[in-house]
XYZ file of C-alpha atoms in Angstrom:
503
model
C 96.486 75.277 81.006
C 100.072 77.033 82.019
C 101.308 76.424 85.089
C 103.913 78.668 86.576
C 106.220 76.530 88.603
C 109.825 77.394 90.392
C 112.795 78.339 89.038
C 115.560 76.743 91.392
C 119.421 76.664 90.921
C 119.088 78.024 87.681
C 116.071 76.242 85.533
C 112.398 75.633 85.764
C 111.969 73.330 88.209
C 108.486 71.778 87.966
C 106.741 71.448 91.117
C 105.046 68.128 92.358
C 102.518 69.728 94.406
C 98.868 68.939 94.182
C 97.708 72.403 95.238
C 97.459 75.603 92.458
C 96.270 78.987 92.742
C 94.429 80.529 89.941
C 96.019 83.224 88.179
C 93.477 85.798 86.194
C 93.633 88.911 83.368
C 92.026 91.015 85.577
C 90.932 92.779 82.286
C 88.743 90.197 81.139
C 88.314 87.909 84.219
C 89.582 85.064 82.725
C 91.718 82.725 84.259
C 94.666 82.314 81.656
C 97.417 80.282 84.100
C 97.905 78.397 87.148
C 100.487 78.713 89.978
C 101.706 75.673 92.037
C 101.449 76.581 95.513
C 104.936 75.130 96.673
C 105.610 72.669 99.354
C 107.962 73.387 102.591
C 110.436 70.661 100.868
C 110.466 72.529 97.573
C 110.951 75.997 99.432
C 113.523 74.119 100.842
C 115.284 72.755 97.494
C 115.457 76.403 96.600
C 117.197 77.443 99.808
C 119.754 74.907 99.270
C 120.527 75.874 96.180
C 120.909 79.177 97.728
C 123.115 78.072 100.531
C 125.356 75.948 98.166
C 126.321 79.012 95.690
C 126.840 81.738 98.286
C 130.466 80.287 99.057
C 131.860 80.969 95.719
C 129.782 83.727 94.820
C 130.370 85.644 98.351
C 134.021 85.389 97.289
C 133.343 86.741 93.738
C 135.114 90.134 93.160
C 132.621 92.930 93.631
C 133.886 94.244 89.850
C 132.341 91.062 88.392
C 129.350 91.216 90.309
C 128.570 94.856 89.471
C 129.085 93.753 85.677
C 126.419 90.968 85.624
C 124.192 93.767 86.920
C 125.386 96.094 84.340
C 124.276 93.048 81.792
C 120.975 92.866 83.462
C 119.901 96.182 83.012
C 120.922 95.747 79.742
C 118.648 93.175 79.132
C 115.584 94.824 80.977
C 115.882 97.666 78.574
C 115.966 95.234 75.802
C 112.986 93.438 77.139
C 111.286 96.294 78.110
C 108.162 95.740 76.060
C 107.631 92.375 76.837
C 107.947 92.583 80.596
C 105.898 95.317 80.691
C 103.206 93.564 78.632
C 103.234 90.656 81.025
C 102.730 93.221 83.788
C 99.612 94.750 82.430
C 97.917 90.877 81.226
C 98.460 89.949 85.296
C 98.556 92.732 87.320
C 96.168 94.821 85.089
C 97.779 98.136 85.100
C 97.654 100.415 81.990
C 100.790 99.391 79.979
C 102.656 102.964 80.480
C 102.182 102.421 84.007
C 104.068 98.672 83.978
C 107.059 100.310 82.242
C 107.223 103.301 84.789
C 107.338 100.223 87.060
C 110.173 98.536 85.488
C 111.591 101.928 84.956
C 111.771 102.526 88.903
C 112.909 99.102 89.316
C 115.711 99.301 86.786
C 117.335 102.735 89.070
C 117.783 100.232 91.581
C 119.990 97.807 90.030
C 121.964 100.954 88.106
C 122.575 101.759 92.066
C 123.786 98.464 92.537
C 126.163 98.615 89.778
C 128.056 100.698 91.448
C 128.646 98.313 94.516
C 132.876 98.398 94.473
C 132.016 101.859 95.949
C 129.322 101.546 97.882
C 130.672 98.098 99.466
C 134.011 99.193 100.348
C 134.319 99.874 104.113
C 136.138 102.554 106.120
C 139.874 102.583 107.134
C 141.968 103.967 109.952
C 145.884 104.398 109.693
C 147.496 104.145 113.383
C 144.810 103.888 115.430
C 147.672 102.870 117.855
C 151.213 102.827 117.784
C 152.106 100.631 114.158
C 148.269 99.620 114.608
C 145.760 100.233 111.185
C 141.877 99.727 111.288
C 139.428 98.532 108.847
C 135.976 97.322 108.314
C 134.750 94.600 105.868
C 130.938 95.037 104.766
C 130.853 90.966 103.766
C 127.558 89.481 102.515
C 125.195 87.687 105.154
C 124.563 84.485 103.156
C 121.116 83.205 101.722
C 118.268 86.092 101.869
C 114.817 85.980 101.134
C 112.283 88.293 99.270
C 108.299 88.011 99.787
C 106.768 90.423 97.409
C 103.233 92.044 96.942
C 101.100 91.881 93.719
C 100.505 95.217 92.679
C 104.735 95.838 91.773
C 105.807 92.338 90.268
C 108.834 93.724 88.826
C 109.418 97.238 91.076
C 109.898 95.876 94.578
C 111.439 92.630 94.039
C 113.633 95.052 92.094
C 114.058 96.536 95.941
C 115.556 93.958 96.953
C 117.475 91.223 94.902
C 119.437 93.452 92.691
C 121.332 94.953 95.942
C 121.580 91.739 97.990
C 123.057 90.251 94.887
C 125.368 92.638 94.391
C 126.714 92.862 97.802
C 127.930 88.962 97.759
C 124.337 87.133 98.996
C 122.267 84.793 97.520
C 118.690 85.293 96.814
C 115.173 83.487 96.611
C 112.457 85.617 95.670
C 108.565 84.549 96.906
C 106.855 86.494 94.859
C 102.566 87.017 95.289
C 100.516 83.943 93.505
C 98.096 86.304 92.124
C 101.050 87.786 89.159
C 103.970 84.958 89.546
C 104.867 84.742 86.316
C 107.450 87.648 85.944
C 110.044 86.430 88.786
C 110.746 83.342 86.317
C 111.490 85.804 83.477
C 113.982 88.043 85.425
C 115.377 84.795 86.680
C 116.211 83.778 82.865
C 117.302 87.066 82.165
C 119.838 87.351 85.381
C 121.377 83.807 84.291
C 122.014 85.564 80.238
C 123.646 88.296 82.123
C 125.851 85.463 83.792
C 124.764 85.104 86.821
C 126.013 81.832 88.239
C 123.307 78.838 89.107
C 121.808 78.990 92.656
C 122.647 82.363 93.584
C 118.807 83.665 92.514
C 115.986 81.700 92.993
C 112.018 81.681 92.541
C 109.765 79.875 95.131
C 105.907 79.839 94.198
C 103.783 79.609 96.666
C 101.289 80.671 99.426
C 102.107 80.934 103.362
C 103.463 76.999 103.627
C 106.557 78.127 101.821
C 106.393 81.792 103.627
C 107.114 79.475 106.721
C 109.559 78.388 105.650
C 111.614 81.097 104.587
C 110.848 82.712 107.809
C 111.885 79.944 110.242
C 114.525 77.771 108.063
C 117.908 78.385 109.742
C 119.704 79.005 106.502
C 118.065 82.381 105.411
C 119.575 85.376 107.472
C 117.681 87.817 105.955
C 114.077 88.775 105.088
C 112.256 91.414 103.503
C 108.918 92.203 102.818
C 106.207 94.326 101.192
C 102.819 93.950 102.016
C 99.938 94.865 104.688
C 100.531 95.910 108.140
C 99.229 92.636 109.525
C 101.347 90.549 107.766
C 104.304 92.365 107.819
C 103.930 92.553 111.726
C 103.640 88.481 111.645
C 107.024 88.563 109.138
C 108.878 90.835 111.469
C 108.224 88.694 114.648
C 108.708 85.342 113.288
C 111.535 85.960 111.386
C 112.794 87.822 114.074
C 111.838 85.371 116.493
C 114.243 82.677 114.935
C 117.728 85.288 114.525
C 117.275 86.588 111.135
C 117.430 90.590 109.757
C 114.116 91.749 109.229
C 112.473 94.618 106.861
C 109.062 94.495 106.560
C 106.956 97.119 105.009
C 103.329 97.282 105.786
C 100.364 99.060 105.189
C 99.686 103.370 104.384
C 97.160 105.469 104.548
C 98.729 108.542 102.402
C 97.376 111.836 103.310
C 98.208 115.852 101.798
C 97.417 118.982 103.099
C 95.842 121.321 100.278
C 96.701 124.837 101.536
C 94.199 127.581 100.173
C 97.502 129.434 98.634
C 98.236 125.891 96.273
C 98.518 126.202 92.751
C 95.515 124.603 92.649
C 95.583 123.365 88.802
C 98.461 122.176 89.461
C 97.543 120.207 92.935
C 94.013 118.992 91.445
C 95.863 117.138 88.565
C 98.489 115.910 90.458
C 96.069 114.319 93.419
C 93.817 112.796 90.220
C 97.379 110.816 89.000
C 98.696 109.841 92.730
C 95.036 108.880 94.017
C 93.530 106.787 90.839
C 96.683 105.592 88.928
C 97.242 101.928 88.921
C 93.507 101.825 90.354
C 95.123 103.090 93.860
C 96.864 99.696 94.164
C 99.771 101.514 95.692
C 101.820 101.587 99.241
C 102.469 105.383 97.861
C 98.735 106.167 96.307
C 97.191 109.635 97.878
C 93.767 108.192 99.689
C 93.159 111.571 101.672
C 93.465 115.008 101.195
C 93.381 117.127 103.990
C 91.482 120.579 102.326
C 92.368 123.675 104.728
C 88.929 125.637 104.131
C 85.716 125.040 102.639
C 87.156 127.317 100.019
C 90.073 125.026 99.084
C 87.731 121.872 99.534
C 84.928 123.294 96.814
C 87.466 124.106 94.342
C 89.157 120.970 94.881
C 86.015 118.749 94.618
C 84.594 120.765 91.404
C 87.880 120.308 89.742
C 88.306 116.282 90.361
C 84.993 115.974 89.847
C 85.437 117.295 86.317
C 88.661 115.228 85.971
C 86.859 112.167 87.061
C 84.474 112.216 83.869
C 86.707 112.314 81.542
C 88.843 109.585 82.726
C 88.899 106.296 80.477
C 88.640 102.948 82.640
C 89.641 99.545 80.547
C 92.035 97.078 79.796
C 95.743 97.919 80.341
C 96.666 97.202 77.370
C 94.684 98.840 73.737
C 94.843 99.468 70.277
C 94.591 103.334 70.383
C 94.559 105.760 73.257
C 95.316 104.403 76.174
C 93.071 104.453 79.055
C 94.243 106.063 82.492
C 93.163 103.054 84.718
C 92.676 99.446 85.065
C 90.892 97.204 86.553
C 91.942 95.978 89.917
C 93.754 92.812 90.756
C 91.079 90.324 91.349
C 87.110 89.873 91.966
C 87.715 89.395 95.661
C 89.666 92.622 95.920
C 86.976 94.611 93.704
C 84.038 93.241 96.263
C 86.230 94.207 99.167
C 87.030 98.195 97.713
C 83.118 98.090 96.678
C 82.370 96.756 100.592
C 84.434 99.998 102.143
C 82.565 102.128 99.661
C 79.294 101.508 100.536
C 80.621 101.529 104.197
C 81.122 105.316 103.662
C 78.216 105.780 102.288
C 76.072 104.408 105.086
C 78.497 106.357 107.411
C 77.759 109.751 106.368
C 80.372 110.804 103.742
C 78.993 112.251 100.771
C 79.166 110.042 97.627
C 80.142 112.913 95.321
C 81.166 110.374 92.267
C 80.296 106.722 92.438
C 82.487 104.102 90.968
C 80.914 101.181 92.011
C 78.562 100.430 88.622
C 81.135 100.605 86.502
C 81.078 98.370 83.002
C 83.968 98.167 80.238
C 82.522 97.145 76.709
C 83.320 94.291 76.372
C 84.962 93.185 79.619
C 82.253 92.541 81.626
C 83.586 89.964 83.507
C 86.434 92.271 84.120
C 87.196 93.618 87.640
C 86.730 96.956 87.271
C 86.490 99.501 89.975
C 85.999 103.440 88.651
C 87.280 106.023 90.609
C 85.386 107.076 93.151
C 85.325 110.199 95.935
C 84.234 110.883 98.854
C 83.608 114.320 100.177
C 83.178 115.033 104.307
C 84.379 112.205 105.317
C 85.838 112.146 109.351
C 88.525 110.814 110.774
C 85.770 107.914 112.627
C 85.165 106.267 109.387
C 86.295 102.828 108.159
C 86.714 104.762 104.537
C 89.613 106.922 106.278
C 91.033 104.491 109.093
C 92.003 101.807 106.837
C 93.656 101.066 103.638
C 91.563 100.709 100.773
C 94.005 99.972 98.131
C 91.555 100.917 95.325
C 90.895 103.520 92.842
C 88.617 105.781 96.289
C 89.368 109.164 97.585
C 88.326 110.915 100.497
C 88.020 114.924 100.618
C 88.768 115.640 104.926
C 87.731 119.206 105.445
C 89.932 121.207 108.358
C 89.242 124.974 109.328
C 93.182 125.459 109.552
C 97.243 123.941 109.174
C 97.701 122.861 112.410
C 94.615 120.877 112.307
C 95.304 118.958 109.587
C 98.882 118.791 110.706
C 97.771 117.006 114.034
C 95.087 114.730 112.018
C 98.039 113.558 110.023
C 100.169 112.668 112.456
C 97.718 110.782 114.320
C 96.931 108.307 112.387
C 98.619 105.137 112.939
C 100.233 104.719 109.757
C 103.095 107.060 108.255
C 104.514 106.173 104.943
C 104.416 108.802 102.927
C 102.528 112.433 103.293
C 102.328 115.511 101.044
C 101.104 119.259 101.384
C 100.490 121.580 98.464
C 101.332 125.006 98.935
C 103.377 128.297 97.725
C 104.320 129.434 101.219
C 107.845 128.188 101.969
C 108.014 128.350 105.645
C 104.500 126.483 106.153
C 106.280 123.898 103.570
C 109.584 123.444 105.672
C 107.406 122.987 108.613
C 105.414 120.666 107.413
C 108.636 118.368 106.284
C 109.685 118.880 109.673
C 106.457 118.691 111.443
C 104.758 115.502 109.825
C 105.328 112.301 111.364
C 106.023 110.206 107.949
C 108.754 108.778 106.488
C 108.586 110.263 102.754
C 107.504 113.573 102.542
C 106.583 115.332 99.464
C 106.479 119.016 98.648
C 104.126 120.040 95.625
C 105.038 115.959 94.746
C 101.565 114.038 95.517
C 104.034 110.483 95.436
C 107.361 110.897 97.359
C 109.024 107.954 96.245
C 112.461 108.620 96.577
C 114.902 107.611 94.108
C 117.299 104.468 94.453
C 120.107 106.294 95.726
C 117.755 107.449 98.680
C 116.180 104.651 101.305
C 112.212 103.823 100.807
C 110.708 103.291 103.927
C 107.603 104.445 106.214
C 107.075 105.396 109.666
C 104.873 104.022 112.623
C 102.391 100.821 111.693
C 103.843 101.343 107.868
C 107.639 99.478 108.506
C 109.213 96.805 111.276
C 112.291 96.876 111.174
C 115.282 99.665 111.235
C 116.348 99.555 107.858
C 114.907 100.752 104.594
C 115.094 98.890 101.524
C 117.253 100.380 99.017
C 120.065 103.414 99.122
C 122.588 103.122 101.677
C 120.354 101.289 104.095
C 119.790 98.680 101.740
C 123.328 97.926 101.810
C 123.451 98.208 105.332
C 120.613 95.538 105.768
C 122.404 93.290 103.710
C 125.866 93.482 104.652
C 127.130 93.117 108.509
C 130.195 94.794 109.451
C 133.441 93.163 110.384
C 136.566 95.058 111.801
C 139.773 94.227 111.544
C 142.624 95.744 113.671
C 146.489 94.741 112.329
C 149.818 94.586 114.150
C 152.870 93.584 111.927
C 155.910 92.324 113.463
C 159.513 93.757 112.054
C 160.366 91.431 109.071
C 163.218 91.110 106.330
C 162.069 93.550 102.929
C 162.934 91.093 100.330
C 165.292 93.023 98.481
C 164.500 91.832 95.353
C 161.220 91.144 93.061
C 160.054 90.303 89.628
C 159.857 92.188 87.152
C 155.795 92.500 84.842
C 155.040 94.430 82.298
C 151.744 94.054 81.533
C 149.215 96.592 83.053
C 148.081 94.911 86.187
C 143.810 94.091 86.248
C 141.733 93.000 88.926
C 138.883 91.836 87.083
């Protein structure tokens, strides 16, 4: 069987542990790899390499590291199929979905092409008498990425392409249960000349997370995962004097107004709550219907939706199918567990996804969507994340209600509302306690010129991940204030008349 191993100071490097974590096609069930399940020495072997190429690379012109990124996206778009493929076979997700995934992924390192600009610093001319100012933004050294399953390509994509850029060295930990695509965009960064060391893949399960957290070499961390976790990241890693993003856990609610465009709002909640089987930090898991009205309509129309939805294998010859199957049988009993939680709670089971079969996939892990209709705010179903393909219909008698149910709940990544009425909409973006709101947009993922990041229990840290605070996180600021002394203008100076470069 295939074993994914490392990929360390730029090559496979084959792991001598004794320990492996299975690695599935959700689609089928099948196990078709295994992972090794790094040591702390081998995490270590790939933070020295780290450590030993920041010097040079730190030092590298940022013109010449903005054009290895322009040759990486290059190759992404060439590869586009293929990564996308191995997406879908691991994570599961319907094929169009894994290249909307590298697709978000690849407007992050097009941002961090243009790092000569956005790396530059500010300037002061006499700030004193014959005294100038100005600030360096230099690189922090060896950083370290710890990635979720359900965006193998998208949020490492957060993170790497931006630290790179900005004069640090990398080592990605990406999740055991879809390893295999961190290898691949480690090949693909060396074509595009990236020099040995400076990116690096560490496989592996929390032994090597310990390490990356506490080893005196990596400055900085980020992370994407559950709140629980990412509140043990934060502190550890802050507990031993390194930078710190961790992203945790959502619980993504929108107000339907009884005004909405409510074609347009029903189809849009159907796409943000079931695609990539709700295995999203952005997926809609409650709406918030103002009006029994508003909640009817809403409930007949998904309903409706629901039924006609195809659920199979990511990948097909023909029509695709608008969701997969989850990411593993563990996670599928665990969505099925909070389903028939809200069942015995009191929330009305208005479709049921929990019997649901694939031709020919049986042993697949296959959740279909499901919904939930009067469901309260004292249920399991809407306190926690689900992460699966389950959607829960809250029923309010007016705004400010649901305003105040959204705002206390203890997460706040992202939140919507659907409505015509501008001045209800601009209070709501005001209003909501949330860190990505969307109007009429059910997923408010901003682009990669804007900063990604949640509020409350959903982020520890100050800093977003990419946009201008992902520069920030990775770059400390140095300033520099400059006295010259009178000297002797050399009168004379050679003469060139070629056109002067600084590449």
């Amino acid at each position: 069987m295939e074993t994914v191993h490392n990929y360390i100071n730029g090559s496979i490097a084959e792991s001598q542990t004794t320990r492996f974590g299975a690695v599935f096609n959700p689609a089928t069930g099948e196990q078709t790899k295994q992972v090794a399940l790094s040591s702390a020495q081998e995490t270590e072997q790939a933070i020295a390499a780290a450590q030993a190429a920041f010097p040079a690379w730190a030092k590298t012109p940022s013109l010449r590291r903005a054009r290895v990124m322009f040759k990486f996206k290059a190759l992404l778009e060439k590869h586009q199929d293929t990564l996308a493929r191995l997406i879908s076979n691991e994570h599961g997700k319907v094929y169009s979905d894994a290249v909307g995934e590298l697709t978000r992924g690849l407007e992050v390192v097009e941002f961090a092409c243009g790092i000569p600009h956005l790396q530059k610093g500010e300037s002061s001319a006499n700030v004193g008498s014959g005294v100038d100012s100005h600030s360096l933004m230099q690189p922090l050294g060896v950083c370290a990425g710890i990635t979720p399953f359900n965006f193998p390509a998208m949020v490492p994509m957060w993170m790497f392409p931006i630290a790179i850029a900005t004069g640090n060295t990398f080592v990605l930990k990406p999740s055991e249960k879809d390893p295999s695509l961190g290898l691949v965009l480690g090949a693909l960064l060396k074509e595009a000349g990236l020099p040995d060391g400076v990116f690096n893949v560490v496989n592996g399960d929390k032994e090597a997370v310990d390490v990356l957290l506490t080893d005196p070499r990596v400055q900085a961390v980020s992370f994407v995962g559950s709140t629980p976790i990412a509140e043990y990241i934060y502190a550890t890693a802050s507990a031993h004097g390194k930078r710190c993003q961790a992203l945790g856990g959502a619980k993504n609610h929108c107000i339907l107004m009884p005004d909405a465009d409510m074609d347009m709002a029903s189809g849009a909640i159907m796409g943000a709550g079931f695609g990539a089987a709700g295995e999203r930090c952005m997926a809609l898991s409650v709406v918030v219907a103002v009006g029994d009205e508003t909640a009817d309509t809403l409930v007949a129309s998904l309903s409706d939706s629901i039924a006609k939805m195809r659920v199979g294998p990511g990948i097909v010859d023909g029509p695709e199918n608008d969701m997969g199957p989850v990411i593993s049988a563990q996670h599928k009993d665990k969505i099925l567990g909070y389903i028939n939680a809200g069942e015995a709670q009191g929330a009305k089971l208005v479709v049921d996804g929990r019997a649901c079969q694939v031709e020919g996939h049986d042993d697949g892990f296959y959740v279909g969507p499901t919904l939930f209709d009067d469901v309260t705010p004292d249920m399991s179903i809407y306190q926690e994340e689900i992460f699966g393909p389950v959607l829960s219909v809250v029923r309010v008698p007016d705004y400010q209600t649901a305003l105040e149910l959204i705002n206390s709940h203890e997460y706040g990544n992202g939140s919507a509302i659907f409505t015509r009425d501008g001045e209800t909409a601009r209070q709501f973006s005001e209003d909501v306690l949330a860190g990505m709101v969307g109007v009429n947009v059910p997923i408010p993922v901003p682009m990669a010129f804007h900063s990604f990041g949640g509020w409350k229990r959903s982020i520890f840290g100050p800093l977003n991940v990419h946009g201008n605070d992902g520069v920030r996180f990775y770059t400390r600021m140095k300033t520099v204030t400059t006295r010259w002394p009178a000297s002797v203008r050399l009168e004379k100076h050679d003469s060139h008349f070629t056109m002067p470069t600084m590449g």
